[in-house]
mmCIF file of C-alpha atoms in Angstrom:
data_model
loop_
_atom_site.group_PDB
_atom_site.id
_atom_site.type_symbol
_atom_site.label_atom_id
_atom_site.label_comp_id
_atom_site.label_asym_id
_atom_site.label_seq_id
_atom_site.Cartn_x
_atom_site.Cartn_y
_atom_site.Cartn_z
ATOM 1 C CA UNK A 1 6.883 -8.167 -25.375
ATOM 2 C CA UNK A 2 3.451 -9.761 -24.981
ATOM 3 C CA UNK A 3 0.718 -9.799 -27.567
ATOM 4 C CA UNK A 4 -2.678 -8.428 -26.592
ATOM 5 C CA UNK A 5 -5.559 -10.780 -27.146
ATOM 6 C CA UNK A 6 -8.493 -9.416 -29.150
ATOM 7 C CA UNK A 7 -11.248 -7.699 -27.271
ATOM 8 C CA UNK A 8 -14.733 -9.072 -27.667
ATOM 9 C CA UNK A 9 -17.294 -6.761 -29.180
ATOM 10 C CA UNK A 10 -19.554 -5.332 -26.563
ATOM 11 C CA UNK A 11 -21.958 -4.431 -29.363
ATOM 12 C CA UNK A 12 -22.734 -7.669 -31.140
ATOM 13 C CA UNK A 13 -25.836 -7.821 -33.340
ATOM 14 C CA UNK A 14 -28.283 -10.685 -33.173
ATOM 15 C CA UNK A 15 -26.853 -12.049 -29.931
ATOM 16 C CA UNK A 16 -28.687 -12.860 -26.744
ATOM 17 C CA UNK A 17 -26.818 -10.246 -24.720
ATOM 18 C CA UNK A 18 -24.378 -8.045 -26.599
ATOM 19 C CA UNK A 19 -23.238 -6.418 -23.362
ATOM 20 C CA UNK A 20 -22.190 -9.687 -21.665
ATOM 21 C CA UNK A 21 -18.445 -9.156 -22.040
ATOM 22 C CA UNK A 22 -18.492 -5.650 -20.619
ATOM 23 C CA UNK A 23 -20.834 -6.585 -17.812
ATOM 24 C CA UNK A 24 -18.514 -9.469 -16.862
ATOM 25 C CA UNK A 25 -15.208 -7.576 -16.909
ATOM 26 C CA UNK A 26 -16.012 -3.928 -16.201
ATOM 27 C CA UNK A 27 -14.578 -4.165 -12.687
ATOM 28 C CA UNK A 28 -11.136 -5.318 -13.902
ATOM 29 C CA UNK A 29 -11.063 -3.830 -17.393
ATOM 30 C CA UNK A 30 -8.715 -1.001 -16.436
ATOM 31 C CA UNK A 31 -6.252 -3.616 -15.150
ATOM 32 C CA UNK A 32 -6.415 -5.464 -18.479
ATOM 33 C CA UNK A 33 -5.876 -2.316 -20.530
ATOM 34 C CA UNK A 34 -3.982 0.475 -18.720
ATOM 35 C CA UNK A 35 -5.572 3.896 -18.928
ATOM 36 C CA UNK A 36 -2.312 5.814 -19.276
ATOM 37 C CA UNK A 37 1.218 5.367 -20.549
ATOM 38 C CA UNK A 38 3.166 5.498 -23.828
ATOM 39 C CA UNK A 39 0.536 3.584 -25.839
ATOM 40 C CA UNK A 40 -2.204 6.059 -24.945
ATOM 41 C CA UNK A 41 0.107 9.049 -25.429
ATOM 42 C CA UNK A 42 1.132 7.893 -28.915
ATOM 43 C CA UNK A 43 -2.499 7.334 -29.885
ATOM 44 C CA UNK A 44 -3.393 10.886 -28.821
ATOM 45 C CA UNK A 45 -0.428 12.281 -30.771
ATOM 46 C CA UNK A 46 -1.459 10.311 -33.873
ATOM 47 C CA UNK A 47 -4.997 11.694 -33.815
ATOM 48 C CA UNK A 48 -3.796 15.228 -33.087
ATOM 49 C CA UNK A 49 -1.704 15.100 -36.250
ATOM 50 C CA UNK A 50 -4.562 13.591 -38.267
ATOM 51 C CA UNK A 51 -7.391 15.898 -37.157
ATOM 52 C CA UNK A 52 -6.412 18.258 -34.320
ATOM 53 C CA UNK A 53 -8.658 19.264 -31.430
ATOM 54 C CA UNK A 54 -11.246 20.636 -30.977
ATOM 55 C CA UNK A 55 -12.501 18.182 -33.593
ATOM 56 C CA UNK A 56 -15.568 16.099 -32.780
ATOM 57 C CA UNK A 57 -14.805 12.419 -32.187
ATOM 58 C CA UNK A 58 -17.002 9.345 -31.960
ATOM 59 C CA UNK A 59 -15.480 6.278 -30.291
ATOM 60 C CA UNK A 60 -17.173 2.943 -30.946
ATOM 61 C CA UNK A 61 -16.744 0.446 -28.112
ATOM 62 C CA UNK A 62 -15.688 3.219 -25.746
ATOM 63 C CA UNK A 63 -15.486 0.905 -22.724
ATOM 64 C CA UNK A 64 -14.319 2.543 -19.496
ATOM 65 C CA UNK A 65 -12.885 5.574 -21.279
ATOM 66 C CA UNK A 66 -9.256 4.457 -21.611
ATOM 67 C CA UNK A 67 -8.888 6.549 -24.778
ATOM 68 C CA UNK A 68 -11.930 8.818 -24.644
ATOM 69 C CA UNK A 69 -10.986 10.541 -21.394
ATOM 70 C CA UNK A 70 -7.441 11.580 -22.397
ATOM 71 C CA UNK A 71 -8.759 12.668 -25.800
ATOM 72 C CA UNK A 72 -11.335 14.887 -24.113
ATOM 73 C CA UNK A 73 -8.583 16.263 -21.867
ATOM 74 C CA UNK A 74 -6.709 17.262 -25.036
ATOM 75 C CA UNK A 75 -9.678 19.261 -26.293
ATOM 76 C CA UNK A 76 -11.624 16.784 -28.429
ATOM 77 C CA UNK A 77 -15.414 16.773 -28.208
ATOM 78 C CA UNK A 78 -15.854 13.054 -27.484
ATOM 79 C CA UNK A 79 -18.963 10.906 -27.669
ATOM 80 C CA UNK A 80 -18.699 7.188 -26.906
ATOM 81 C CA UNK A 81 -20.971 4.275 -27.753
ATOM 82 C CA UNK A 82 -20.946 0.983 -25.860
ATOM 83 C CA UNK A 83 -23.451 -1.808 -25.282
ATOM 84 C CA UNK A 84 -22.431 -2.371 -21.653
ATOM 85 C CA UNK A 85 -24.041 -0.129 -19.008
ATOM 86 C CA UNK A 86 -21.448 -1.374 -16.510
ATOM 87 C CA UNK A 87 -18.615 -0.221 -18.748
ATOM 88 C CA UNK A 88 -20.204 3.191 -19.199
ATOM 89 C CA UNK A 89 -20.819 3.511 -15.456
ATOM 90 C CA UNK A 90 -17.118 2.869 -14.892
ATOM 91 C CA UNK A 91 -16.269 5.429 -17.587
ATOM 92 C CA UNK A 92 -18.262 8.101 -15.782
ATOM 93 C CA UNK A 93 -16.485 7.226 -12.516
ATOM 94 C CA UNK A 94 -13.154 7.668 -14.292
ATOM 95 C CA UNK A 95 -14.234 10.855 -16.103
ATOM 96 C CA UNK A 96 -14.107 13.203 -13.140
ATOM 97 C CA UNK A 97 -14.644 16.303 -15.293
ATOM 98 C CA UNK A 98 -17.686 14.886 -17.083
ATOM 99 C CA UNK A 99 -16.350 15.803 -20.510
ATOM 100 C CA UNK A 100 -17.243 12.568 -22.362
ATOM 101 C CA UNK A 101 -20.836 12.013 -23.441
ATOM 102 C CA UNK A 102 -22.022 8.440 -23.931
ATOM 103 C CA UNK A 103 -24.851 6.292 -25.197
ATOM 104 C CA UNK A 104 -25.710 2.632 -24.819
ATOM 105 C CA UNK A 105 -25.848 1.206 -28.318
ATOM 106 C CA UNK A 106 -24.909 -1.359 -30.938
ATOM 107 C CA UNK A 107 -22.153 -0.029 -33.163
ATOM 108 C CA UNK A 108 -22.722 -2.829 -35.692
ATOM 109 C CA UNK A 109 -25.959 -1.089 -36.611
ATOM 110 C CA UNK A 110 -24.676 2.437 -36.152
ATOM 111 C CA UNK A 111 -27.164 5.263 -36.460
ATOM 112 C CA UNK A 112 -26.166 8.684 -35.152
ATOM 113 C CA UNK A 113 -27.723 12.095 -35.624
ATOM 114 C CA UNK A 114 -24.484 14.076 -35.497
ATOM 115 C CA UNK A 115 -21.617 13.721 -37.965
ATOM 116 C CA UNK A 116 -18.058 13.564 -36.661
ATOM 117 C CA UNK A 117 -14.626 14.710 -37.758
ATOM 118 C CA UNK A 118 -13.138 11.484 -36.409
ATOM 119 C CA UNK A 119 -14.549 8.016 -35.781
ATOM 120 C CA UNK A 120 -12.303 5.783 -33.672
ATOM 121 C CA UNK A 121 -12.592 2.002 -33.387
ATOM 122 C CA UNK A 122 -9.658 0.886 -31.248
ATOM 123 C CA UNK A 123 -8.279 -2.216 -29.549
ATOM 124 C CA UNK A 124 -9.469 -4.775 -32.107
ATOM 125 C CA UNK A 125 -13.138 -3.925 -31.593
ATOM 126 C CA UNK A 126 -13.939 -3.976 -35.327
ATOM 127 C CA UNK A 127 -12.834 -7.629 -35.616
ATOM 128 C CA UNK A 128 -15.328 -8.632 -32.930
ATOM 129 C CA UNK A 129 -18.163 -8.381 -35.410
ATOM 130 C CA UNK A 130 -18.608 -12.083 -36.200
ATOM 131 C CA UNK A 131 -19.352 -12.000 -39.946
ATOM 132 C CA UNK A 132 -18.074 -10.186 -43.008
ATOM 133 C CA UNK A 133 -21.567 -8.837 -43.680
ATOM 134 C CA UNK A 134 -21.765 -7.248 -40.235
ATOM 135 C CA UNK A 135 -18.324 -5.728 -40.666
ATOM 136 C CA UNK A 136 -19.420 -4.160 -43.969
ATOM 137 C CA UNK A 137 -22.611 -2.883 -42.335
ATOM 138 C CA UNK A 138 -20.496 -1.283 -39.613
ATOM 139 C CA UNK A 139 -18.316 0.422 -42.231
ATOM 140 C CA UNK A 140 -21.431 1.765 -43.942
ATOM 141 C CA UNK A 141 -22.592 3.215 -40.629
ATOM 142 C CA UNK A 142 -19.197 4.832 -40.141
ATOM 143 C CA UNK A 143 -19.389 6.296 -43.663
ATOM 144 C CA UNK A 144 -22.675 7.952 -42.765
ATOM 145 C CA UNK A 145 -21.326 9.195 -39.419
ATOM 146 C CA UNK A 146 -18.326 10.996 -40.952
ATOM 147 C CA UNK A 147 -18.466 14.724 -41.524
ATOM 148 C CA UNK A 148 -17.164 16.170 -44.764
ATOM 149 C CA UNK A 149 -13.392 15.840 -44.641
ATOM 150 C CA UNK A 150 -13.603 13.413 -41.719
ATOM 151 C CA UNK A 151 -11.526 10.298 -41.128
ATOM 152 C CA UNK A 152 -12.088 6.954 -39.442
ATOM 153 C CA UNK A 153 -9.281 5.204 -37.565
ATOM 154 C CA UNK A 154 -9.145 1.474 -36.817
ATOM 155 C CA UNK A 155 -6.722 -0.304 -34.510
ATOM 156 C CA UNK A 156 -6.713 -4.076 -35.120
ATOM 157 C CA UNK A 157 -4.427 -6.956 -34.411
ATOM 158 C CA UNK A 158 -2.318 -8.264 -37.289
ATOM 159 C CA UNK A 159 -4.152 -11.385 -38.549
ATOM 160 C CA UNK A 160 -0.800 -13.149 -38.870
ATOM 161 C CA UNK A 161 -0.437 -13.015 -35.084
ATOM 162 C CA UNK A 162 -3.199 -15.585 -34.655
ATOM 163 C CA UNK A 163 -3.502 -17.199 -38.084
ATOM 164 C CA UNK A 164 -0.095 -18.827 -37.602
ATOM 165 C CA UNK A 165 -1.248 -20.607 -34.411
ATOM 166 C CA UNK A 166 -1.919 -24.252 -35.328
ATOM 167 C CA UNK A 167 -2.872 -25.530 -31.870
ATOM 168 C CA UNK A 168 -4.445 -24.214 -28.682
ATOM 169 C CA UNK A 169 -2.203 -21.761 -26.837
ATOM 170 C CA UNK A 170 -2.296 -20.586 -23.234
ATOM 171 C CA UNK A 171 -0.959 -17.296 -21.897
ATOM 172 C CA UNK A 172 -0.779 -16.113 -18.294
ATOM 173 C CA UNK A 173 -0.957 -12.511 -17.142
ATOM 174 C CA UNK A 174 -0.962 -10.787 -13.754
ATOM 175 C CA UNK A 175 -3.874 -8.512 -12.899
ATOM 176 C CA UNK A 176 -2.929 -7.806 -9.277
ATOM 177 C CA UNK A 177 -0.756 -9.358 -6.539
ATOM 178 C CA UNK A 178 -3.593 -11.774 -5.762
ATOM 179 C CA UNK A 179 -5.158 -12.182 -9.232
ATOM 180 C CA UNK A 180 -4.164 -13.954 -12.454
ATOM 181 C CA UNK A 181 -5.572 -13.913 -15.980
ATOM 182 C CA UNK A 182 -5.305 -17.161 -17.929
ATOM 183 C CA UNK A 183 -6.085 -16.887 -21.662
ATOM 184 C CA UNK A 184 -6.711 -19.993 -23.764
ATOM 185 C CA UNK A 185 -6.576 -19.236 -27.494
ATOM 186 C CA UNK A 186 -7.909 -21.356 -30.360
ATOM 187 C CA UNK A 187 -7.863 -20.361 -34.042
ATOM 188 C CA UNK A 188 -10.065 -21.594 -36.873
ATOM 189 C CA UNK A 189 -8.031 -20.631 -39.933
ATOM 190 C CA UNK A 190 -10.759 -21.554 -42.410
ATOM 191 C CA UNK A 191 -13.254 -19.208 -40.751
ATOM 192 C CA UNK A 192 -10.647 -16.566 -39.861
ATOM 193 C CA UNK A 193 -11.877 -16.718 -36.284
ATOM 194 C CA UNK A 194 -10.184 -16.602 -32.895
ATOM 195 C CA UNK A 195 -11.712 -17.898 -29.661
ATOM 196 C CA UNK A 196 -10.154 -16.659 -26.439
ATOM 197 C CA UNK A 197 -11.449 -17.893 -23.106
ATOM 198 C CA UNK A 198 -10.393 -15.499 -20.346
ATOM 199 C CA UNK A 199 -10.180 -17.198 -16.951
ATOM 200 C CA UNK A 200 -9.877 -14.740 -14.085
ATOM 201 C CA UNK A 201 -8.575 -16.249 -10.837
ATOM 202 C CA UNK A 202 -8.268 -14.363 -7.581
ATOM 203 C CA UNK A 203 -9.794 -13.616 -4.183
ATOM 204 C CA UNK A 204 -11.224 -17.104 -4.004
ATOM 205 C CA UNK A 205 -13.199 -16.606 -7.224
ATOM 206 C CA UNK A 206 -12.938 -18.025 -10.723
ATOM 207 C CA UNK A 207 -14.817 -16.741 -13.738
ATOM 208 C CA UNK A 208 -14.587 -17.519 -17.428
ATOM 209 C CA UNK A 209 -15.441 -15.074 -20.192
ATOM 210 C CA UNK A 210 -15.382 -16.202 -23.850
ATOM 211 C CA UNK A 211 -14.322 -13.812 -26.587
ATOM 212 C CA UNK A 212 -14.690 -14.420 -30.329
ATOM 213 C CA UNK A 213 -13.268 -12.339 -33.151
ATOM 214 C CA UNK A 214 -13.234 -12.579 -36.927
ATOM 215 C CA UNK A 215 -10.124 -11.156 -38.523
ATOM 216 C CA UNK A 216 -9.929 -9.643 -41.994
ATOM 217 C CA UNK A 217 -6.794 -9.607 -44.100
ATOM 218 C CA UNK A 218 -5.590 -6.157 -45.243
ATOM 219 C CA UNK A 219 -6.699 -6.705 -48.851
ATOM 220 C CA UNK A 220 -10.117 -7.850 -47.625
ATOM 221 C CA UNK A 221 -10.421 -4.801 -45.375
ATOM 222 C CA UNK A 222 -9.664 -2.578 -48.377
ATOM 223 C CA UNK A 223 -12.444 -4.212 -50.415
ATOM 224 C CA UNK A 224 -14.973 -4.021 -47.567
ATOM 225 C CA UNK A 225 -14.150 -0.326 -47.130
ATOM 226 C CA UNK A 226 -14.734 0.334 -50.839
ATOM 227 C CA UNK A 227 -18.077 -1.485 -50.695
ATOM 228 C CA UNK A 228 -19.060 0.934 -47.919
ATOM 229 C CA UNK A 229 -18.024 4.003 -49.917
ATOM 230 C CA UNK A 230 -14.721 4.409 -48.079
ATOM 231 C CA UNK A 231 -11.071 4.117 -49.008
ATOM 232 C CA UNK A 232 -7.983 3.250 -46.995
ATOM 233 C CA UNK A 233 -5.523 6.152 -47.130
ATOM 234 C CA UNK A 234 -2.951 4.828 -44.643
ATOM 235 C CA UNK A 235 -1.896 1.660 -42.856
ATOM 236 C CA UNK A 236 0.825 1.398 -40.225
ATOM 237 C CA UNK A 237 2.114 -1.100 -37.669
ATOM 238 C CA UNK A 238 1.461 1.180 -34.694
ATOM 239 C CA UNK A 239 0.474 4.683 -33.636
ATOM 240 C CA UNK A 240 4.053 5.813 -34.300
ATOM 241 C CA UNK A 241 3.441 5.264 -38.047
ATOM 242 C CA UNK A 242 6.037 2.516 -38.285
ATOM 243 C CA UNK A 243 5.803 0.445 -41.493
ATOM 244 C CA UNK A 244 3.739 -2.744 -41.589
ATOM 245 C CA UNK A 245 5.650 -6.029 -41.485
ATOM 246 C CA UNK A 246 4.597 -9.661 -41.051
ATOM 247 C CA UNK A 247 5.922 -9.476 -37.490
ATOM 248 C CA UNK A 248 3.906 -6.399 -36.524
ATOM 249 C CA UNK A 249 1.489 -7.031 -33.667
ATOM 250 C CA UNK A 250 -1.127 -4.557 -34.853
ATOM 251 C CA UNK A 251 -2.390 -2.541 -37.793
ATOM 252 C CA UNK A 252 -3.604 1.045 -37.650
ATOM 253 C CA UNK A 253 -5.811 2.015 -40.606
ATOM 254 C CA UNK A 254 -6.934 5.483 -41.636
ATOM 255 C CA UNK A 255 -10.026 5.540 -43.833
ATOM 256 C CA UNK A 256 -11.819 8.395 -45.574
ATOM 257 C CA UNK A 257 -14.879 8.723 -47.767
ATOM 258 C CA UNK A 258 -14.351 7.948 -51.433
ATOM 259 C CA UNK A 259 -14.314 10.971 -53.708
ATOM 260 C CA UNK A 260 -15.977 10.884 -57.113
#
């Protein structure tokens, strides 16, 4: 089993170009993260049990629609936010029925007019906000975006996966018969940060895309949620609701508004 590297935020505040990651990788993104299969099916089943369709759902960092499109096919009313126009263009190519609505935007400074039954932040996107303050601001925006009785769901990598790395690590993946992905990973334990440099090689081309994430430990996530008026009501190791262990590759959090 391979461990997914964290995905860089395509909505990064106070950066020169928050859409750079999406603009660089939109053409191969669906090869990096398959758009169908058991992982997507189990995610849909998890959300159906949590808040069944036709609930309204906001996905932050929607990308090319890997999750949004199957959720819409299952009856959810899906709106996606992403900073990359190239990613959203690819989403609309993939969404042949036109069910998913989208907006270009910065989810770190979330401001939406509608309130949603579900807010989904998948594939490590929340950790791509580079500071604790920005992560708290994002949680506050999610609090305001939730409808009464709504729930927010976060899929993150287990910090232990990277925190235990004491030296640079390289992993190789296959994108296509004529293309390779080389990931170089460096961890700064003191800053709780992970730098991944994706090197895409194929068809006579080579491109490098840096990705930075800041991980939060479970207890820290709980505190940040409370500061934003939220509370964690569930944490699992995967969409199948398996229990969290040190060896788990991911965490799935369910968060609701605090009640007085």
